[in-house]
XYZ file of C-alpha atoms in Angstrom:
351
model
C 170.245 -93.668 -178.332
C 167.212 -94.013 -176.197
C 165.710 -90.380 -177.053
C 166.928 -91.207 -180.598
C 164.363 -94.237 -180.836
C 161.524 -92.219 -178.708
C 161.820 -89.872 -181.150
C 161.839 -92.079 -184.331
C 158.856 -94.156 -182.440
C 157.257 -90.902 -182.419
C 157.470 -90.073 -186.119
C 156.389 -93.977 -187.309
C 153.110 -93.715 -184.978
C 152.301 -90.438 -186.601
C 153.140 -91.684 -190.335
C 151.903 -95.282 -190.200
C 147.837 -94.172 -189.806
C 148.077 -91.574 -192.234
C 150.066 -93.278 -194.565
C 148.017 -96.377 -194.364
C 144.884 -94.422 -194.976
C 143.282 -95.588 -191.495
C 141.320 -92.581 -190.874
C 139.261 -93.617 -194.335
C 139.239 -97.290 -193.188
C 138.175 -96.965 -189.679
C 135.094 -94.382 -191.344
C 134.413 -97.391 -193.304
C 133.984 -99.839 -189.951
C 132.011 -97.563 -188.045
C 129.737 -96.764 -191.483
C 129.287 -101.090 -191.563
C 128.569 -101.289 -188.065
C 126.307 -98.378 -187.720
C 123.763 -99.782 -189.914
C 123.823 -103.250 -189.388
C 123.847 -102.766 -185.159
C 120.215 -103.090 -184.765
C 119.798 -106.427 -187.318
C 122.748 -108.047 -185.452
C 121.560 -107.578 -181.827
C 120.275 -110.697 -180.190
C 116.604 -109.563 -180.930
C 117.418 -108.628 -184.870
C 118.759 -111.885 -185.280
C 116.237 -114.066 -184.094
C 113.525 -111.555 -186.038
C 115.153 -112.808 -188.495
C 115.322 -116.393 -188.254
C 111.709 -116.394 -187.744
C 110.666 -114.783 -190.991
C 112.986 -117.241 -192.492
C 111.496 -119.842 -191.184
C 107.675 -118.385 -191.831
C 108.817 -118.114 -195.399
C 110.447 -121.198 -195.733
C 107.651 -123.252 -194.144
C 104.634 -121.063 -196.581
C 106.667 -122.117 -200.095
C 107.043 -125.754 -198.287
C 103.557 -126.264 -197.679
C 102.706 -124.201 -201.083
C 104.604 -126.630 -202.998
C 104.074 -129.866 -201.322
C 100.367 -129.561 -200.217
C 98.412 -126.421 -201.391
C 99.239 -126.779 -205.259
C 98.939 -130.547 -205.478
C 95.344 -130.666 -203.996
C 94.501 -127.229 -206.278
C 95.576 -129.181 -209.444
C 93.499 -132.653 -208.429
C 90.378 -130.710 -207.564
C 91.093 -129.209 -211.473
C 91.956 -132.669 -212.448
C 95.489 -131.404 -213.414
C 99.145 -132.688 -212.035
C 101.092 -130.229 -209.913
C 103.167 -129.296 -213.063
C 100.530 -128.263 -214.978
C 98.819 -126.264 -213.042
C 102.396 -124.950 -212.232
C 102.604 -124.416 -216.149
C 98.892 -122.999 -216.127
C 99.779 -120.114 -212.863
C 103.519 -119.799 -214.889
C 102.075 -118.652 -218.641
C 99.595 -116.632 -216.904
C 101.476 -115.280 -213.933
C 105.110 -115.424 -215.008
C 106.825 -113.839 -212.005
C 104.786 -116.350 -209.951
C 106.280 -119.234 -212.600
C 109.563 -118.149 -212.052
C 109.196 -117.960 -208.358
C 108.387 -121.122 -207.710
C 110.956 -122.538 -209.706
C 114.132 -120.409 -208.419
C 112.676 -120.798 -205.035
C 114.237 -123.700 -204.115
C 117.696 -122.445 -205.092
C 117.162 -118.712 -203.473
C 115.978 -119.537 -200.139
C 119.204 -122.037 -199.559
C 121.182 -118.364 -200.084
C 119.167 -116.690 -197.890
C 119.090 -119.757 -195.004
C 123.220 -119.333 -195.690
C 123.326 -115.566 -195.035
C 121.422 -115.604 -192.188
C 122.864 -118.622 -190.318
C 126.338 -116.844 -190.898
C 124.719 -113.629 -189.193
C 123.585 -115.621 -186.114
C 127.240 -117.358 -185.964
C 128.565 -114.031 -186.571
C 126.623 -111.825 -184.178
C 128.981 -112.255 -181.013
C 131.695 -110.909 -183.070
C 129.821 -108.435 -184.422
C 129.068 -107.409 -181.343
C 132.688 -107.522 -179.353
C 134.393 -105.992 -182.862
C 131.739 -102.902 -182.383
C 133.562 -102.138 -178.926
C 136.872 -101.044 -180.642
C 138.306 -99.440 -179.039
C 135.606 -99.374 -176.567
C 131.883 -99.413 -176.177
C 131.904 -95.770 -176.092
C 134.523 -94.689 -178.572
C 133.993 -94.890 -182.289
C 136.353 -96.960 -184.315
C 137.454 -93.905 -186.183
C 138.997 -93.263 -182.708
C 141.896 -95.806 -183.114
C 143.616 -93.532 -185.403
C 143.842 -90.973 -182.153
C 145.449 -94.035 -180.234
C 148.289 -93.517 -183.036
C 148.463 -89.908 -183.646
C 148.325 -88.816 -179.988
C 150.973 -91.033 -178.231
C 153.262 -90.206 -181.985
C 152.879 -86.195 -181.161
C 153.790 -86.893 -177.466
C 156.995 -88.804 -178.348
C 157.980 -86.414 -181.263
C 157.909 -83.253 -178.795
C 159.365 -85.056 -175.421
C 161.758 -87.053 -178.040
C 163.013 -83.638 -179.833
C 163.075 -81.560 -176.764
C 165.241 -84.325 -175.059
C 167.854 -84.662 -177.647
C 168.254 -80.883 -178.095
C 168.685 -80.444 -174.463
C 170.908 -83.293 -174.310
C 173.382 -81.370 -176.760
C 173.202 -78.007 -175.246
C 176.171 -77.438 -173.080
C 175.595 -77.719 -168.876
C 173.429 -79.770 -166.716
C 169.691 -79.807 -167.356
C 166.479 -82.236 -166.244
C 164.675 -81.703 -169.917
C 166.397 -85.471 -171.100
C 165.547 -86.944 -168.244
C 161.844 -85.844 -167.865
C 162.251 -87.024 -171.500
C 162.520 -90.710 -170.961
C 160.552 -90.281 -167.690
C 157.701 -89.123 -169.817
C 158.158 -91.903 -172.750
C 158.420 -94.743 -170.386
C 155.099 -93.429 -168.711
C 153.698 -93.236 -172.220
C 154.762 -96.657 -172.812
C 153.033 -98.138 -169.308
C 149.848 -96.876 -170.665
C 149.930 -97.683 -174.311
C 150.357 -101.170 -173.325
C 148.589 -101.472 -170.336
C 145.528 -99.465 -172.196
C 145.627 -101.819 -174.730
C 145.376 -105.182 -172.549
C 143.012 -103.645 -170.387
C 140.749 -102.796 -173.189
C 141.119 -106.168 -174.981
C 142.145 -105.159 -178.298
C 143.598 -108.974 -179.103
C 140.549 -110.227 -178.627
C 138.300 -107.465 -179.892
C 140.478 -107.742 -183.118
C 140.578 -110.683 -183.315
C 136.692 -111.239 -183.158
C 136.654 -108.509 -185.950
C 139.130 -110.772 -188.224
C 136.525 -113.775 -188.105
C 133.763 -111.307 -188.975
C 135.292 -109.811 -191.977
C 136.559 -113.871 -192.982
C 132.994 -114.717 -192.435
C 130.793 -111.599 -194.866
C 133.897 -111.385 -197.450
C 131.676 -113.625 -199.721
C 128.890 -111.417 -199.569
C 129.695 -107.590 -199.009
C 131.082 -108.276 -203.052
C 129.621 -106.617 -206.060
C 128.988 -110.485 -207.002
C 127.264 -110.863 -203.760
C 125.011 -107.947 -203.946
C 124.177 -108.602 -207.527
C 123.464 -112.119 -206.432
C 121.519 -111.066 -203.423
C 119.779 -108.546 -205.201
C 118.295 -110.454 -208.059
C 117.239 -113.335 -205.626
C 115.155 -110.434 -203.343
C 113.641 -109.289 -206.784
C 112.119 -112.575 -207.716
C 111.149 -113.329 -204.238
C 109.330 -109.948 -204.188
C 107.309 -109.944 -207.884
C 106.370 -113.967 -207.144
C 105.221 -112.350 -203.532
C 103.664 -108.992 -205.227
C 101.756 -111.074 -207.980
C 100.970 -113.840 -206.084
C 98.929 -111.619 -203.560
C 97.310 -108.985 -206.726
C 96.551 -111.399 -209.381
C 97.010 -115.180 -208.947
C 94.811 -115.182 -206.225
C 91.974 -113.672 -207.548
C 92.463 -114.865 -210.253
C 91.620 -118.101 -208.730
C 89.041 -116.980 -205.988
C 86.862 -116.230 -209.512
C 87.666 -119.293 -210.370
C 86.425 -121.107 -206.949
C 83.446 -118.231 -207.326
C 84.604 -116.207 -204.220
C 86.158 -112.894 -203.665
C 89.781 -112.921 -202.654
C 89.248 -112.212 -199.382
C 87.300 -115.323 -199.265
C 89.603 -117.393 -201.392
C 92.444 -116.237 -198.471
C 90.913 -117.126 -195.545
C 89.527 -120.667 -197.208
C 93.483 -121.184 -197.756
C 94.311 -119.649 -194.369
C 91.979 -122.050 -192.471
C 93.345 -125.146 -194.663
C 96.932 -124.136 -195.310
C 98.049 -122.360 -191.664
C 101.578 -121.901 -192.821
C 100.419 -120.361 -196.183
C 97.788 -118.007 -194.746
C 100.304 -117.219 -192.302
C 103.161 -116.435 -194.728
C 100.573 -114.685 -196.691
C 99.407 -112.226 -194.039
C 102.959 -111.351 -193.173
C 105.033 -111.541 -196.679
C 105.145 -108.021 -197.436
C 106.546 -107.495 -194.108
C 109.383 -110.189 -193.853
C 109.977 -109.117 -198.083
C 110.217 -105.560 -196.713
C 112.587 -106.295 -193.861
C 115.336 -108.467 -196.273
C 114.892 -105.970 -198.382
C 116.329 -103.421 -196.423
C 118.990 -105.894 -195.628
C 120.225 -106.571 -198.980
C 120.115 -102.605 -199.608
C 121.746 -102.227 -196.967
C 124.760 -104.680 -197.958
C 125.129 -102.963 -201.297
C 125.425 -99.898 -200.140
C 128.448 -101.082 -197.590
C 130.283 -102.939 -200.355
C 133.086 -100.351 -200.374
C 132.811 -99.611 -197.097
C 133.123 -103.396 -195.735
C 136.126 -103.042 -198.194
C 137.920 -100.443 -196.191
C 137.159 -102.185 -193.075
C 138.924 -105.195 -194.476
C 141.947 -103.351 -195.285
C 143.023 -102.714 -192.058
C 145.711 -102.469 -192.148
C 146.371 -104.161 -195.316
C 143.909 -106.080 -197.674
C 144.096 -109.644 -197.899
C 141.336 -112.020 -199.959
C 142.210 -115.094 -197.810
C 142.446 -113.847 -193.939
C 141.998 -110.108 -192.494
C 145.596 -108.580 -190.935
C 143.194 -106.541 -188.449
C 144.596 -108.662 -185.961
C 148.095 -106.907 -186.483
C 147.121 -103.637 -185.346
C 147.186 -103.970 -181.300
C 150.917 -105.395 -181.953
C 151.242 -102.212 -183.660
C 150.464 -100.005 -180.212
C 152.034 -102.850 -177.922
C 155.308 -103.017 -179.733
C 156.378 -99.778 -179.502
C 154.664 -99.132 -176.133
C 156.946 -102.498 -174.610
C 160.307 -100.768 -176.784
C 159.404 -97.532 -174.559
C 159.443 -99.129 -171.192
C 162.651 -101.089 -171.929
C 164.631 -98.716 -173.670
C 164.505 -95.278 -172.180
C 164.028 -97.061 -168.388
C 167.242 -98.938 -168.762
C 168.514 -95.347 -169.824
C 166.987 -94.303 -166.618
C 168.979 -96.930 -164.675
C 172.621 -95.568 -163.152
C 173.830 -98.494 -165.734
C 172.296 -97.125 -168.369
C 173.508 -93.719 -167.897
C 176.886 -94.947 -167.961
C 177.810 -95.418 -164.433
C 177.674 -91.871 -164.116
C 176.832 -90.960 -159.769
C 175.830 -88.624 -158.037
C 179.169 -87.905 -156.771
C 179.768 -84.432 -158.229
C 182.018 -85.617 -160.801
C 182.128 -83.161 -163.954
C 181.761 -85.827 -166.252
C 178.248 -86.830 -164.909
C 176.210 -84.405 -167.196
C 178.096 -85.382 -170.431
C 177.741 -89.266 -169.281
C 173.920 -88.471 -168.477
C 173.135 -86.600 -172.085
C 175.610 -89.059 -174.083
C 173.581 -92.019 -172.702
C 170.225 -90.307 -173.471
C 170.978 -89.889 -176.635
């Protein structure tokens, strides 16, 4: 029985990864966490709270202060000169009216990234720091061929006629195996590693969608014309107005407006860096997808947090099985007497 189930444990750690397609999902964590390593380190995130806040306080101050004063030195309201900037300039129009529901999407995904990033960061050491997660598939296959051999090799040496070690070395070997697939596994922290990697995946569902990216996308490409024709024609457009060049016009609203000439001066940057960001997201969709399915999808709650059971299971079922086998109860009372029977006790309890 014992060699039976070492050898059946064998086969199921060999079929369950390929079957479950977790060479192609694991590809898809490492692909996810390859590119967004550097923008969720402790440094990437708070680069990029600050340009949020840089941008946040510029269309602030834009909004509340520079356009207001603008407007009463043309003896206008706010909203018409809005109106005025808005016929003329219509990506700037349309800017600063989706502004104030885009940057609320972009304050969400980035305050998820910072509550996110110590996940991020303890899911990228599965199975360790120095092991890919494409490697977890190994932590299947190998320990599966092991058992198959040492579980096949046992059995038909346990049926071949006279005395021989191979069924014992057998469960000697499998209950060694099992010591380590277990022990490896606590000692490496996969509960917790997975289970960080389960809030991470519950966390960016939302937005590694095709709704998400489309979402994300269109927001970046109004932020990014209001930004582009803010900076080539709506402000000299009204540094000829004010009878200056826009260089002028700039530093005027620089020296007057800090948070505007700031955000100015560094816009194309920050627009540049989300940019990348929300490329980067659409080009993960399907990837973040695989990642998700591991082992099986779920839209509610990730099942990543099943997979260490799936190494400690049958690691605990190898210690207690074949070592009780290994026992003198186990092998059916059988001493080391002389008696004739011993061997066919021995290979009958293996078995």
């Amino acid at each position: 029985m014992a060699l039976a189930l070492v050898l059946l444990l064998g086969i199921g750690l060999i079929v369950f990864p390929l079957a479950d397609g977790l060479p192609k999902k694991t590809q898809g964590v490492d692909n996810v966490q390859d590119t967004f390593r550097d923008a969720m380190s402790k440094e990437g995130l708070k680069t990029s709270r600050d340009d949020l806040v840089t941008m946040q306080l510029m269309l602030k101050q834009l909004k509340t202060e520079t356009l207001p004063q603008l407007a009463a030195r043309n003896g206008q309201t706010p909203e018409q000169l809005q109106v005025l900037l808005g016929s003329v300039f219509p990506a700037v129009g349309k800017g600063l009216k989706d502004v104030d529901t885009i940057m609320p999407r972009f304050e969400h995904l980035v305050t998820v990234m910072e509550q996110q990033g110590p996940n991020f960061r303890t899911a990228d050491e599965i199975p360790t720091a120095d092991v890919p997660n494409t490697g977890v598939t190994y932590l299947f296959l190998v320990p599966g061929i092991i058992l198959t051999v040492v579980g096949a090799a046992g059995l038909f040496f346990s049926f071949r006629p006279g005395r021989s070690v191979v069924p014992t070395i057998a469960l000697a070997t499998s209950v060694a195996l099992g010591v380590v697939m277990v022990a490896g596994t606590l000692a490496t922290d996969q509960l917790g590693k997975t289970k960080a990697a389960a809030e991470m995946f519950d966390a960016f569902r939302p937005t590694f969608t095709q709704e998400g990216y489309t979402q994300s996308r269109d927001d970046m490409n109004t932020l990014k014309a209001f930004a582009d024709e803010m900076q080539t024609k709506a402000i000299p457009f009204l540094a000829a107005a004010a009878k200056q060049t826009p260089e002028q016009y700039t530093a005027g609203l620089s020296s007057q407006y800090q948070e505007v000439g700031k955000g100015l001066a560094q816009t194309p940057r920050i627009l540049h860096r989300f940019d990348s960001m929300v490329n980067d997201i659409g080009t993960n969709v399907d990837s973040f997808h695989q990642a998700d399915s591991i082992p099986s999808y779920d839209a509610k709650n990730s099942k990543v947090e099943q997979v260490p059971w799936y190494i400690l299971i049958p690691g605990i079922a190898l210690i207690l099985v074949p070592g009780i086998a290994l026992l003198p109860l186990g092998r059916g009372g059988a001493s080391a007497s002389g008696s004739s029977d011993a061997p066919a006790n021995r290979a009958a309890s293996a078995v």
